[in-house]
GROMACS .gro file of C-alpha atoms in nm:
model
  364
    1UNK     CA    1  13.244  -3.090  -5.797
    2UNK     CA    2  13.370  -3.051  -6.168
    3UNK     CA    3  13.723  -3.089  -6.035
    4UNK     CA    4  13.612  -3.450  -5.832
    5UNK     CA    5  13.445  -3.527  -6.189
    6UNK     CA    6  13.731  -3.470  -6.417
    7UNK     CA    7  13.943  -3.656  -6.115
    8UNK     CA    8  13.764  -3.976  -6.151
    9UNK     CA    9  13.754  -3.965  -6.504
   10UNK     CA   10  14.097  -3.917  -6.572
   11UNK     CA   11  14.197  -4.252  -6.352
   12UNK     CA   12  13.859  -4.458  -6.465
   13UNK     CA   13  14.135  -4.680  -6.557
   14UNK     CA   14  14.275  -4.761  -6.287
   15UNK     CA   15  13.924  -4.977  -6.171
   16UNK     CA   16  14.100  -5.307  -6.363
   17UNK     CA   17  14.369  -5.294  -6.194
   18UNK     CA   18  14.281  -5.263  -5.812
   19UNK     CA   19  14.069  -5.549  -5.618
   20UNK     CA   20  14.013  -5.609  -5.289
   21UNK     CA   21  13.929  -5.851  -4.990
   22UNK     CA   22  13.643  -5.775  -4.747
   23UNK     CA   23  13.519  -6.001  -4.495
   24UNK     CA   24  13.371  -6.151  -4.260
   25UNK     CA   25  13.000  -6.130  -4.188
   26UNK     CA   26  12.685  -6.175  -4.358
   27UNK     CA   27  12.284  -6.122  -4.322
   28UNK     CA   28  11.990  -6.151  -4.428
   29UNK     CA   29  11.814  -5.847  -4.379
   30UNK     CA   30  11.459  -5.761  -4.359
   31UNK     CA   31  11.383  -5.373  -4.381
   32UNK     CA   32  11.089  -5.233  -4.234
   33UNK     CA   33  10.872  -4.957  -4.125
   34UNK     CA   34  10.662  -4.926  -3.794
   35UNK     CA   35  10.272  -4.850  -3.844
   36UNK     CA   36  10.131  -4.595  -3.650
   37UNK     CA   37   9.771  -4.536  -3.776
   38UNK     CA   38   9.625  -4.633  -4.100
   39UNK     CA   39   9.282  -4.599  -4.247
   40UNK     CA   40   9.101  -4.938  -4.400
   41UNK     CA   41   9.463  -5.039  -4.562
   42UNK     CA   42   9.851  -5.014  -4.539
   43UNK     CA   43   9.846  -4.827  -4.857
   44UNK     CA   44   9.707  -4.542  -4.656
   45UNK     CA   45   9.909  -4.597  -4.340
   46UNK     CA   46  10.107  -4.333  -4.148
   47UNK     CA   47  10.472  -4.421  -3.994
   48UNK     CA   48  10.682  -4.368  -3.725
   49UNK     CA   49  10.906  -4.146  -3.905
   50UNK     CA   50  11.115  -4.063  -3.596
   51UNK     CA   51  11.306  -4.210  -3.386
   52UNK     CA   52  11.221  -3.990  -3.081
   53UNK     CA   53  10.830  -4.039  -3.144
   54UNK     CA   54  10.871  -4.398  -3.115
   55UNK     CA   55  11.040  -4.382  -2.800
   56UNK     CA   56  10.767  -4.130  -2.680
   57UNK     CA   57  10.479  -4.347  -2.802
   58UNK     CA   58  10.685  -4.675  -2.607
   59UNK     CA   59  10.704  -4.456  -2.266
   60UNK     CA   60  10.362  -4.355  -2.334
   61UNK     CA   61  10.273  -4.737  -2.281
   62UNK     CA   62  10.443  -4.782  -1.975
   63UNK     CA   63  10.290  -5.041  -1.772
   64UNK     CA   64  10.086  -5.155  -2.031
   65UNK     CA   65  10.084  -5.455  -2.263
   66UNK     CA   66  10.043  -5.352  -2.667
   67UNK     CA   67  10.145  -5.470  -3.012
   68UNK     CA   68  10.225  -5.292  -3.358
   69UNK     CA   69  10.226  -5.374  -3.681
   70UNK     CA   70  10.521  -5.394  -3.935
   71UNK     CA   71  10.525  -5.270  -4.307
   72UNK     CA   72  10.759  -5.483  -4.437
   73UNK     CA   73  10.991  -5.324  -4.776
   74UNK     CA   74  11.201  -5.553  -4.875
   75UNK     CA   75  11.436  -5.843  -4.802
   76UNK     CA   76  11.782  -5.842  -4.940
   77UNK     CA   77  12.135  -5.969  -4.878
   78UNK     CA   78  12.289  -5.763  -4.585
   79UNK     CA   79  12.569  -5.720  -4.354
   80UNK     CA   80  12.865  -5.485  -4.375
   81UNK     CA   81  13.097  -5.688  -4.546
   82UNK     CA   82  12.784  -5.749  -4.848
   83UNK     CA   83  12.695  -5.445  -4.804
   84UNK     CA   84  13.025  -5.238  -4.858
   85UNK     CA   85  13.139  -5.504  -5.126
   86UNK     CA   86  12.839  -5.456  -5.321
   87UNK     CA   87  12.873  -5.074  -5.364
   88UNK     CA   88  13.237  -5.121  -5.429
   89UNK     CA   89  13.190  -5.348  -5.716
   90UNK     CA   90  12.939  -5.154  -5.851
   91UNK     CA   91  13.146  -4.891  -5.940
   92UNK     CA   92  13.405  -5.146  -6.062
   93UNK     CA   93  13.613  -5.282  -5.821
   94UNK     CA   94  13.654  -5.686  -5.832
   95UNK     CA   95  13.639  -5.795  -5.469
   96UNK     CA   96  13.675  -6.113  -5.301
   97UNK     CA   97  13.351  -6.162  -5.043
   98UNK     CA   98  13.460  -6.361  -4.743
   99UNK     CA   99  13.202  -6.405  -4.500
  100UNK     CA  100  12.880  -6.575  -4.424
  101UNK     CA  101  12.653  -6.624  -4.754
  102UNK     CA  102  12.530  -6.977  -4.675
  103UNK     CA  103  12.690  -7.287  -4.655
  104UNK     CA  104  12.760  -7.557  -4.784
  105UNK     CA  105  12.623  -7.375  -5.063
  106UNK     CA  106  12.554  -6.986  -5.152
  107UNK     CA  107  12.214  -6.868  -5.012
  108UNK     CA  108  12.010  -6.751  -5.317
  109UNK     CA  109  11.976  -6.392  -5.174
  110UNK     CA  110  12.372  -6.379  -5.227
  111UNK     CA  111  12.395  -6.538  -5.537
  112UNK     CA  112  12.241  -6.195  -5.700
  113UNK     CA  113  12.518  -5.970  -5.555
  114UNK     CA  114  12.735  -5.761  -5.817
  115UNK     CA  115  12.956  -6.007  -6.116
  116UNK     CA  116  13.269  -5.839  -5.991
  117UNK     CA  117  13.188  -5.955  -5.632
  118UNK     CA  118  13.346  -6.372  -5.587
  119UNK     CA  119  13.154  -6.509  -5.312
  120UNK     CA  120  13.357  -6.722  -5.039
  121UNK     CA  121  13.128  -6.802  -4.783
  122UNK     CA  122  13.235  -7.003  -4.427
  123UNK     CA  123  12.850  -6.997  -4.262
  124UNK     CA  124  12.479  -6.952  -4.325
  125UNK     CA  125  12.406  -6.594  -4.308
  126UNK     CA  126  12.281  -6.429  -3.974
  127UNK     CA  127  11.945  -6.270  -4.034
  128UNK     CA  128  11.811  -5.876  -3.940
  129UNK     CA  129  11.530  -5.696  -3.895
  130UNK     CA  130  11.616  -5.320  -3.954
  131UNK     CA  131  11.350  -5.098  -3.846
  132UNK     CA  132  11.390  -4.784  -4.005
  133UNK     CA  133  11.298  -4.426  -3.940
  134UNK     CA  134  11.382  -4.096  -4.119
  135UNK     CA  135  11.657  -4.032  -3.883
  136UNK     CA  136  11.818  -4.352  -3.792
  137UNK     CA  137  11.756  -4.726  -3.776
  138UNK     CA  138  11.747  -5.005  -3.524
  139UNK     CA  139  11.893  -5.316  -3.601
  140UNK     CA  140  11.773  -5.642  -3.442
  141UNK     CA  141  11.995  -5.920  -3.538
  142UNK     CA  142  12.040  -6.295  -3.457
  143UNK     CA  143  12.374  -6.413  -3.544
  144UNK     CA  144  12.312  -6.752  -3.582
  145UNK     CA  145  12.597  -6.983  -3.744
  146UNK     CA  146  12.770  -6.671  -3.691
  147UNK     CA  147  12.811  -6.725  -3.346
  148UNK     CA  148  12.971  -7.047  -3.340
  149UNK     CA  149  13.256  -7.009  -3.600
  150UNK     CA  150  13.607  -6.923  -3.498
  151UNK     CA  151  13.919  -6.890  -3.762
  152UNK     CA  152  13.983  -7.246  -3.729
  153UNK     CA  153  13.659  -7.310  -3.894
  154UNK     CA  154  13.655  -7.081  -4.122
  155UNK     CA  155  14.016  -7.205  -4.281
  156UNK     CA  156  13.907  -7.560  -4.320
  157UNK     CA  157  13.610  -7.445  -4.571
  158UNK     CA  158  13.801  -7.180  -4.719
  159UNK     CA  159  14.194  -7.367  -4.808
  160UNK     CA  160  14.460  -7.178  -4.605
  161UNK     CA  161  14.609  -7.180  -4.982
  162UNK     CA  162  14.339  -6.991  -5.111
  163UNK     CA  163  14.281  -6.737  -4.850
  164UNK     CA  164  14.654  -6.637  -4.890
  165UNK     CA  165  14.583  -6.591  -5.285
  166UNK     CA  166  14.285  -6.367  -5.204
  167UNK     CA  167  14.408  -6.127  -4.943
  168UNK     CA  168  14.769  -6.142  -5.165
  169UNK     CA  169  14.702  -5.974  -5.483
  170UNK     CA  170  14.481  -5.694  -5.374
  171UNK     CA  171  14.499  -5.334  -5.245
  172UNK     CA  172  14.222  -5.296  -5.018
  173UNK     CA  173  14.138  -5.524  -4.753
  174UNK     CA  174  13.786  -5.488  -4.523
  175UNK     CA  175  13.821  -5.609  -4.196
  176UNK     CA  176  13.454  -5.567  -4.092
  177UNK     CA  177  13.169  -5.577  -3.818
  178UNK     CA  178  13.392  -5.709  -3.529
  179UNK     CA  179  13.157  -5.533  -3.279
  180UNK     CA  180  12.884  -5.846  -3.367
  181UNK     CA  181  13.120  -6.094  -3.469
  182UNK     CA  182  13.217  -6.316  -3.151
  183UNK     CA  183  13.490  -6.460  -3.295
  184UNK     CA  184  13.641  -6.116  -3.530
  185UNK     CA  185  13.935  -6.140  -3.280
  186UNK     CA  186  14.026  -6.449  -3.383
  187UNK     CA  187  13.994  -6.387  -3.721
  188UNK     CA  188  14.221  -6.075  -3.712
  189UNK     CA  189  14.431  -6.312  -3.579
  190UNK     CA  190  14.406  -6.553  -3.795
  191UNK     CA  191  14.536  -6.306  -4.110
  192UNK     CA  192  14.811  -6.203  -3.880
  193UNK     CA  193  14.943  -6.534  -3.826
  194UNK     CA  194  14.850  -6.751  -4.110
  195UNK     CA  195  14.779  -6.560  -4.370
  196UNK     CA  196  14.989  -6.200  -4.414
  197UNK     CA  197  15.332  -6.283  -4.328
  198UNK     CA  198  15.320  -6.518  -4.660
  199UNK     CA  199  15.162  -6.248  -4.882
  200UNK     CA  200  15.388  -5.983  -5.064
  201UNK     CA  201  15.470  -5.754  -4.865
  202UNK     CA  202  15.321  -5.373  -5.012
  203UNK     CA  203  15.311  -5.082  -4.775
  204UNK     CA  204  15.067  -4.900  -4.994
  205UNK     CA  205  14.823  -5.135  -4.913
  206UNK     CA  206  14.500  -5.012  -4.731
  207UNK     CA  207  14.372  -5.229  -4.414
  208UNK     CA  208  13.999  -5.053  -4.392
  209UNK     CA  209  13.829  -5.107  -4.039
  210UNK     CA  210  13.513  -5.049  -3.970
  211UNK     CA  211  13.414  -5.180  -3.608
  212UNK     CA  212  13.037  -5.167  -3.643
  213UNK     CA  213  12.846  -5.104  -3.346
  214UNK     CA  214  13.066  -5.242  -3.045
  215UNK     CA  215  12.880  -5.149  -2.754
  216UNK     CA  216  12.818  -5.475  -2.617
  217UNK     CA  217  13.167  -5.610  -2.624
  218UNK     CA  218  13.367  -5.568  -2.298
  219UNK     CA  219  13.577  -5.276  -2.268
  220UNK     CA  220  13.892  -5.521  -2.210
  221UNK     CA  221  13.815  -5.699  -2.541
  222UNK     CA  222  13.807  -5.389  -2.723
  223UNK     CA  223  14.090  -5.265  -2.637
  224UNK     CA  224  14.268  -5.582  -2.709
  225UNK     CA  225  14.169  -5.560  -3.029
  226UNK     CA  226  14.223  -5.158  -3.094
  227UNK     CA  227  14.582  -5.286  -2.968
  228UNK     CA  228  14.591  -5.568  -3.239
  229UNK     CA  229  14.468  -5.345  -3.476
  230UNK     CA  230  14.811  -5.177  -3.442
  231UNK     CA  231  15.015  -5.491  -3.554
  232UNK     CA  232  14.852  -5.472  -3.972
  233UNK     CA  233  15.045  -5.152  -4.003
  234UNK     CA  234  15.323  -5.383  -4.066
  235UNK     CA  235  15.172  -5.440  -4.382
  236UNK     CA  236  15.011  -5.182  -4.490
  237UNK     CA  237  14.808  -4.874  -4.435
  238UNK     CA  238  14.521  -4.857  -4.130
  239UNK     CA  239  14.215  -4.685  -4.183
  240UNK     CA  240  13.973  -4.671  -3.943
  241UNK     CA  241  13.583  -4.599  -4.012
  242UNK     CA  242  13.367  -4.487  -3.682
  243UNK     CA  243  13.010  -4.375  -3.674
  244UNK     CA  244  12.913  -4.079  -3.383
  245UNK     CA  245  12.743  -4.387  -3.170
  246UNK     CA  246  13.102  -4.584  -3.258
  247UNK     CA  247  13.323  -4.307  -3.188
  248UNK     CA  248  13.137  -4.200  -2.855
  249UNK     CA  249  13.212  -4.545  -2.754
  250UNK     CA  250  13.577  -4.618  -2.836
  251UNK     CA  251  13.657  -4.268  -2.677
  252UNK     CA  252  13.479  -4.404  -2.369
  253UNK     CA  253  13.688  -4.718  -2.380
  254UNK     CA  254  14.022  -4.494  -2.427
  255UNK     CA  255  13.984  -4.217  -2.178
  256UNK     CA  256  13.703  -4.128  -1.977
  257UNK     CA  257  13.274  -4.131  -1.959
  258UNK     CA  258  13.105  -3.873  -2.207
  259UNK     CA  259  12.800  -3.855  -2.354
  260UNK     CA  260  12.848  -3.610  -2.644
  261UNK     CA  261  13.094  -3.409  -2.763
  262UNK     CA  262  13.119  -3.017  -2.877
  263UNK     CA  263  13.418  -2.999  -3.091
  264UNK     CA  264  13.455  -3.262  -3.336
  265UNK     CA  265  13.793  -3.151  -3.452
  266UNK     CA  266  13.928  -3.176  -3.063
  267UNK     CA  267  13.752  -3.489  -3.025
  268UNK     CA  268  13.806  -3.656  -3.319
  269UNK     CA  269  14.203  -3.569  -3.314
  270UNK     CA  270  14.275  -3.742  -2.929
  271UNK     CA  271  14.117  -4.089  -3.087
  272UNK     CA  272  14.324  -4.043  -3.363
  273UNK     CA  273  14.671  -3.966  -3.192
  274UNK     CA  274  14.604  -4.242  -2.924
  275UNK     CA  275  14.483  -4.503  -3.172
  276UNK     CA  276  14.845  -4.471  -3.446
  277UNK     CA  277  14.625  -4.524  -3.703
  278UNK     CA  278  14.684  -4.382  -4.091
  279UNK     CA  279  14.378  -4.271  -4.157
  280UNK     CA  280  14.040  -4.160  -3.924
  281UNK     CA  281  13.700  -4.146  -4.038
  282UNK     CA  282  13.423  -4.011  -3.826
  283UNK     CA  283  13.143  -3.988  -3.988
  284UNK     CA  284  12.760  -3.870  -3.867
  285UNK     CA  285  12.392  -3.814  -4.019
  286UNK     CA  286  12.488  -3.419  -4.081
  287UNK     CA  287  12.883  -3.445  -4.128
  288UNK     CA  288  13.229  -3.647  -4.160
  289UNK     CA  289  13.588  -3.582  -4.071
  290UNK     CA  290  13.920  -3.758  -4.173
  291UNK     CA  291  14.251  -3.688  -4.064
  292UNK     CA  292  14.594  -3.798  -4.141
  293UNK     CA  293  14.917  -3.709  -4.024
  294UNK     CA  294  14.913  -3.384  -4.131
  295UNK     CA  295  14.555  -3.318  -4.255
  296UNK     CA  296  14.220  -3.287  -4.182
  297UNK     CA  297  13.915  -3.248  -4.385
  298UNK     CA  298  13.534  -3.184  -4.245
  299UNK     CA  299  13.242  -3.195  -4.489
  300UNK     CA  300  12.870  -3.154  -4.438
  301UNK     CA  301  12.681  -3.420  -4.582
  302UNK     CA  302  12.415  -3.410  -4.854
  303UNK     CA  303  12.043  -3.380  -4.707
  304UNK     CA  304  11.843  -3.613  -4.806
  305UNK     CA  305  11.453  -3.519  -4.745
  306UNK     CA  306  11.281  -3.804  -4.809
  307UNK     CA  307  11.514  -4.131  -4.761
  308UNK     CA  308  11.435  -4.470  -4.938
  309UNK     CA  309  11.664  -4.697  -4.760
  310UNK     CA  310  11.898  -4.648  -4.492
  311UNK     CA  311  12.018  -4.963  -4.365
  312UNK     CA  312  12.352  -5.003  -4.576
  313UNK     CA  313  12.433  -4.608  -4.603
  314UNK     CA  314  12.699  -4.617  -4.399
  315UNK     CA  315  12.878  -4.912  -4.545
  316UNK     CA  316  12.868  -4.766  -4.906
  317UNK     CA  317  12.988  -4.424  -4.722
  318UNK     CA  318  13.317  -4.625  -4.674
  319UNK     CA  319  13.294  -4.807  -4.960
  320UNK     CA  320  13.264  -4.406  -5.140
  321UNK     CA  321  13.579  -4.321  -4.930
  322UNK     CA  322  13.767  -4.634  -5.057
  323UNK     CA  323  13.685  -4.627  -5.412
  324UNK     CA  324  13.834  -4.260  -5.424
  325UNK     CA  325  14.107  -4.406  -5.232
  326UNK     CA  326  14.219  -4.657  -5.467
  327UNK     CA  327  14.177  -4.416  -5.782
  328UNK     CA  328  14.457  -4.194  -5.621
  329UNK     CA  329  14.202  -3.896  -5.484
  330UNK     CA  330  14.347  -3.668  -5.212
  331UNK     CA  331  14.170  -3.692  -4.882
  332UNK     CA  332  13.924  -3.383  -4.929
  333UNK     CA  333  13.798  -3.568  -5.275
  334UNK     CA  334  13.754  -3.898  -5.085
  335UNK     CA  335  13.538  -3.717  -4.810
  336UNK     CA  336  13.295  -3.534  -5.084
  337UNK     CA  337  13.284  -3.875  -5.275
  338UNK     CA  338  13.210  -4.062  -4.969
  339UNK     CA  339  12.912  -3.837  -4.886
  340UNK     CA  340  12.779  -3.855  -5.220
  341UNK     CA  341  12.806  -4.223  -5.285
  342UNK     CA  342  12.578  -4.312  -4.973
  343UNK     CA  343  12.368  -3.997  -5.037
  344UNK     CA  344  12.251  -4.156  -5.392
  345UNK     CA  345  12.233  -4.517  -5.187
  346UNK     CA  346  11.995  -4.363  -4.958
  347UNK     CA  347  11.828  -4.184  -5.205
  348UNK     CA  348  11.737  -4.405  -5.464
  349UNK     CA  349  11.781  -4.725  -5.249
  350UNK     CA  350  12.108  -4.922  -5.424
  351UNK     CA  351  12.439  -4.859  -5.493
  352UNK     CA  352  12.519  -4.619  -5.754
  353UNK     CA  353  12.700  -4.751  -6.047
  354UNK     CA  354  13.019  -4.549  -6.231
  355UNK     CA  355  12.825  -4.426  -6.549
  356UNK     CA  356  12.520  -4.321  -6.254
  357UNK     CA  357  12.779  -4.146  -6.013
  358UNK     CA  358  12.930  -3.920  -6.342
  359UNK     CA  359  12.645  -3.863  -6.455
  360UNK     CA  360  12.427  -3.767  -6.108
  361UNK     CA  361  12.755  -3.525  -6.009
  362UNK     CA  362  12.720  -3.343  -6.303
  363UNK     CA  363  12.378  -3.216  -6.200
  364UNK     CA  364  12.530  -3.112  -5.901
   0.00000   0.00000   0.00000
């Protein structure tokens, strides 16, 4: 860990002179727990804490009609593109936010986000009720706006002339969320055609993908767009970001049915090769992997006993991985950094800030 510590220290100057581009969606989230007794007052209630005893206590009902009732803990901007922007400015990256924050003008939940974060926003925000548990989440989302906007629409409230100058001069862009996104085809599109071939040309460049959860998209559609995902390696690097629920499913829609996997490594390694990306991440509650060309790195992640927020964890994960990216840390550093930026998120229930991270490593 002291080695990671005097890494970032010795390059903390490097943060004003990267940026990056993320885009494109945008929620509203509303984060709560599910009551399953309490005693005269929610102050003295007892949770669902698992996933599995909810889905027990739901079979248990079968046949029968019931309600429950909803703790609700906050409401806050959300959405991967927020989500992963906000960590990454925290530490002290300036990032251009394209994606839905309200419209015409910003939705006061979004107005609050980071001062290195400027806000571009095509839509009104889609909204989300994340139910949480200790070991996982379930996300119920309406997309709203969301649903109707294609890349056409989104260039005639953003300038074509400005989107060029914001995905030009940066080193990092986030192509985000196209699992929910109808129209994220057209948008990756959109960069490719309009957009890219009239920015500077810079090989170093990282393209960072995260497809969110993509199991309702047609298996044809996503592998159109694993193909198109091929064509930004003409300008720049590809990373790719995949939760075990994500990878499960794009190894489905590559090669044939499973439902789990034994050996990570194995696994992990025939996405990779088929997919010609740069960089794989695969990352899961108890561990991640990433593997380039000639490396790969597995780390446990840190246990957290008691979480405070998990809806977002994952985003500043890659956000974690970036950030180390962009300082110059080797691929092992990235991986530790990753885990630890989304291990303070869900511990202490916000994005970790670069005096915070320094400081909470050294008590490691």
């Amino acid at each position: 860990m002291q080695h990671l510590i005097d890494q970032l220290i010795s390059n903390q100057q490097k943060l004003s002179r990267v940026a990056a581009t993320i885009g494109f969606d945008g929620f509203i989230d509303s984060i709560v727990k599910i009551i399953k007794y309490k005693n005269g007052c929610t102050l003295d209630a007892e949770y669902f804490n698992t996933m599995s005893d909810w889905g027990t206590y739901i079979l248990d009902k079968n046949g029968c009609n019931f309600s429950v009732e909803l703790s609700q803990r906050s409401i806050k901007a959300g959405g991967n593109m927020p989500n992963m922007a906000g960590a990454l400015s925290t530490l002290g990256i300036t990032v251009n936010c394209v994606g839905a924050m309200g419209y015409p003008s910003i939705d006061p939940l979004f107005s609050n986000m980071p001062g290195l974060c400027h806000l571009y926003s095509f839509a009104s925000p889609g909204t989300c009720q994340a139910i949480e548990f200790e070991d996982g989440k379930i996300m119920q989302a309406s997309m709203g706006e969301l649903n109707k906007i294609d890349w056409n629409t989104l260039k005639e409230r953003i300038p074509i002339k400005k989107l060029i100058e914001i995905f030009d001069a940066v080193h990092l862009i986030g192509l985000l969320n196209w699992g929910e996104l109808v129209a994220s085809t057209s948008f990756w599109k959109g960069l490719l055609n309009d957009v890219l071939p009239f920015c500077n040309v810079n090989k170093e460049k990282i393209f960072f993908v995260d497809l969110a959860d993509c199991s309702n998209r047609a298996k044809d559609e996503t592998l159109a767009a694993l193909e198109l995902l091929k064509t930004f390696s003409k300008y720049g690097k590809v990373m790719l970001s995949l939760n075990h629920n994500e990878s499960l499913f794009i190894y489905n829609a590559l090669f044939e049915n499973i439902s789990s996997y034994d050996d990570i490594k194995k696994f992990s390694k025939k996405i990779f090769t088929q997919l010609q990306v740069d960089t794989l991440l695969l990352h899961t509650r108890t561990k991640a992997i990433a593997i380039q060309k000639n490396e790969y790195v597995q780390k446990d992640s840190f246990v957290i006993k008691s979480p405070k927020l998990l809806t977002g964890a994952g985003d500043n994960f890659n956000a974690g991985f970036c950030f180390a990216q962009l300082i110059d840390c080797n691929l092992e550093d990235s991986l530790v950094l990753a885990h630890f930026v989304s291990a303070q998120y869900i511990k202490n229930g916000k994005s970790i800030s670069w005096n915070d991270l320094i400081a909470a490593m050294k008590t490691m």
